[in-house]
Amino acid sequence: MEHGQNRLGLRRLGQSELMLSPLGLGCWQFSRGSGLVGRYWSNLDEGAILDIVRASLAGGMNWVDTAEVYGGGKSEEAIAHALDKLRQEGSPHAEPAVATKWWPMMRTAKSIPATIDERLRCLGGRQIDLYQIHQPYSFSSVASEMKAMAGLVKAGKIRYIGVSNFSAKQMAEAHRQLAQYGLKLISNQVKYNLLNRRIEQNGLMETAKELDISIIAYSPLQQGVLTGRFHKDPAQIGKLSRIRRMQSGLDTAGLNQSRPLIEALGMLAERYRVTLGQVALNWLITYHGETVVAIPGASKLRHAEENVGAMSFKLTPDELALLNDTSWAAVKPRT
């Protein structure tokens, strides 16, 4: 897909000057098979990573999202290497906005400034446009974390501050603490998709809209369920790890409950001559106006090409409402 296929345009991330494409490239899968969470994915070689990054950025994405814990810096290094290659090729897409995250488990807020130079090194000296607290679990308070993050902005180490997996209350507290330093919290990265709508039930979406904080949706396709592949061929479920099956609700009851949603996605996919996954992504980044952006991953070139294609059309208000209604029927508690 050629550059310029992003027909949805750029949108402002929170109250920042970052103008981002509605979809960015999630880079967990570039962990090179190492580290605590990196082993979830197989080890992609440099050529495959370069192809995925090139196709994603040429197709209309203008930002990437990675994290310290993705292979202990391996994902950051892989992104930097791919972008260096694109720069050598003379690509006009070699300078995307970069988001990464500090890992808080078993650490205090003092680790935030102590580890930032390593983050910058892994990213090849690139500017960190968005630095996020990865989880709300550290040995320090939100106030201490935000003080440390504000210090990084003042020192010119990072541009903007975000959080990830914070509750509505924690997010509001982070926003309040940053105001003391004349700064804004601009994003909260959480799990959100047509089959996981908890943030619309626990006050998080409402609070984000009130405070003008963007939602960055991860796992936007519910780990492949919203592509319809498991409904079409249930035998594929047996190839998945037990934890992945449990996380995704991939059992007979779950498939039956979500089938009407998959059928609605299929109907719209035929109408637009796109895939079910592209329709699901388009809903996610359109239904709430410009509040939600998403970071689908890609472990194959065709995944990257499909992701960017989700920005090439726009569902109508009636179609958005249809998916909304069908989705709520699919996510209601099973009886």
XYZ file of C-alpha atoms in Angstrom, residues 13-200:
188
model
C -2.585 13.059 21.189
C -4.184 14.491 24.317
C -3.215 18.101 24.970
C 0.121 17.829 23.194
C 1.614 18.969 19.925
C 1.997 15.367 18.763
C -0.061 14.845 15.602
C -0.344 11.095 15.134
C -1.964 8.691 12.713
C -4.962 6.896 14.289
C -2.961 3.665 14.177
C 0.627 3.253 15.304
C 2.849 0.172 15.161
C 2.873 -1.876 18.364
C 6.344 -3.411 18.783
C 6.069 -6.015 21.548
C 6.680 -8.701 18.922
C 10.164 -7.296 18.234
C 11.424 -8.532 21.636
C 13.630 -11.060 19.781
C 12.178 -13.884 21.872
C 13.952 -12.739 25.030
C 13.023 -11.471 28.470
C 10.089 -12.112 30.762
C 7.377 -11.011 28.318
C 9.369 -11.255 25.085
C 9.162 -15.041 25.059
C 5.467 -14.687 24.182
C 6.648 -14.130 20.586
C 9.033 -16.013 18.320
C 12.314 -14.345 17.387
C 11.765 -12.294 14.217
C 14.900 -11.699 12.164
C 16.109 -8.231 11.165
C 14.859 -8.567 7.598
C 11.310 -9.375 8.705
C 11.312 -6.506 11.212
C 12.549 -4.072 8.559
C 9.834 -5.165 6.119
C 7.127 -4.718 8.785
C 8.376 -1.298 9.871
C 8.791 -0.104 6.274
C 5.295 -1.226 5.224
C 3.677 0.243 8.351
C 5.258 3.676 7.965
C 4.936 3.847 4.173
C 1.283 2.875 4.553
C 0.387 5.881 6.679
C 1.460 5.187 10.272
C 3.722 7.862 11.724
C 4.540 6.483 15.173
C 5.797 3.363 16.926
C 5.189 2.118 20.470
C 7.679 -0.039 22.341
C 8.813 -0.593 25.940
C 11.809 -1.338 28.134
C 10.339 -4.690 29.182
C 9.938 -5.881 25.578
C 13.053 -8.027 25.588
C 14.884 -5.761 28.031
C 15.502 -3.162 25.338
C 15.662 -5.611 22.406
C 12.495 -4.206 20.838
C 13.779 -0.625 21.151
C 17.067 -1.671 19.542
C 15.263 -3.488 16.729
C 13.158 -0.418 15.968
C 16.235 1.819 15.996
C 18.080 -0.521 13.638
C 15.153 -0.650 11.213
C 14.805 3.135 11.229
C 18.557 3.497 10.628
C 18.143 1.280 7.547
C 15.233 3.377 6.284
C 17.308 6.513 6.782
C 20.121 4.950 4.740
C 17.597 4.141 2.002
C 16.557 7.785 1.927
C 13.038 6.933 3.031
C 10.780 9.910 3.867
C 9.287 7.763 6.661
C 12.454 7.192 8.701
C 11.597 9.616 11.518
C 8.347 8.487 13.162
C 7.311 9.640 16.611
C 8.627 7.219 19.238
C 6.753 6.067 22.350
C 8.326 3.776 24.937
C 7.702 2.821 28.568
C 9.469 2.521 31.925
C 8.947 -0.805 33.735
C 7.979 -0.141 37.385
C 7.811 -3.616 38.976
C 10.126 -3.961 42.025
C 11.408 -0.416 41.464
C 11.022 3.075 42.886
C 10.562 6.363 41.030
C 14.329 6.974 41.375
C 14.746 4.370 38.627
C 12.975 6.652 36.120
C 15.838 9.166 35.730
C 18.440 6.481 36.454
C 17.421 4.378 33.430
C 16.455 7.021 30.862
C 19.907 7.176 29.265
C 19.726 3.421 28.621
C 16.361 3.921 26.895
C 17.864 6.628 24.723
C 20.853 4.429 23.937
C 18.667 1.495 22.902
C 16.702 3.838 20.642
C 19.869 4.942 18.894
C 19.821 8.411 20.417
C 16.358 9.178 19.078
C 14.062 11.551 20.877
C 11.420 9.938 23.098
C 8.221 11.711 22.145
C 6.053 9.869 24.678
C 7.370 8.185 27.822
C 4.891 6.067 29.747
C 4.691 4.399 33.150
C 3.990 0.823 32.008
C 1.998 -0.347 35.036
C 0.628 1.294 38.189
C 2.686 -1.075 40.359
C 5.925 0.314 41.749
C 7.295 0.920 45.248
C 6.609 4.644 44.798
C 3.491 6.807 44.737
C 1.961 8.256 41.588
C 3.097 11.658 42.889
C 6.730 10.509 43.053
C 6.544 8.970 39.592
C 5.075 12.109 38.042
C 7.705 14.282 39.754
C 10.425 12.109 38.203
C 8.761 12.181 34.770
C 8.373 15.970 34.955
C 12.092 16.173 35.694
C 12.821 14.302 32.460
C 10.720 16.780 30.475
C 12.546 19.698 32.103
C 15.901 18.041 31.334
C 14.922 17.633 27.678
C 15.128 13.824 27.863
C 11.478 13.245 26.865
C 8.752 15.386 25.286
C 5.485 14.144 26.802
C 4.227 11.915 29.619
C 1.744 9.056 29.487
C 0.698 6.090 31.611
C -0.421 2.554 30.848
C -2.922 0.274 32.593
C -3.859 3.016 35.081
C -7.400 3.065 36.499
C -9.595 6.152 36.126
C -8.644 7.232 39.662
C -4.905 6.662 39.144
C -5.002 8.436 35.780
C -6.785 11.460 37.277
C -4.222 11.549 40.100
C -1.320 11.495 37.627
C -2.999 14.300 35.678
C -3.437 16.337 38.884
C 0.165 15.819 40.001
C 1.604 16.916 36.636
C -0.406 20.132 36.764
C 1.889 21.259 39.607
C 4.726 21.322 37.081
C 2.717 23.014 34.339
C 2.448 19.731 32.426
C -0.363 17.530 31.110
C -0.852 13.776 31.155
C -1.593 13.093 27.504
C -2.391 9.382 27.275
C -3.320 6.136 29.008
C -2.511 2.904 27.176
C -5.025 0.173 28.015
C -6.561 -2.968 26.583
C -9.603 -2.032 24.528
C -11.449 -3.600 21.603
C -14.928 -4.675 20.462
C -14.758 -7.701 22.771
C -13.210 -5.915 25.759
C -15.057 -2.737 26.716
C -14.287 -2.537 30.424
C -12.969 1.024 30.152
C -16.471 2.153 29.150
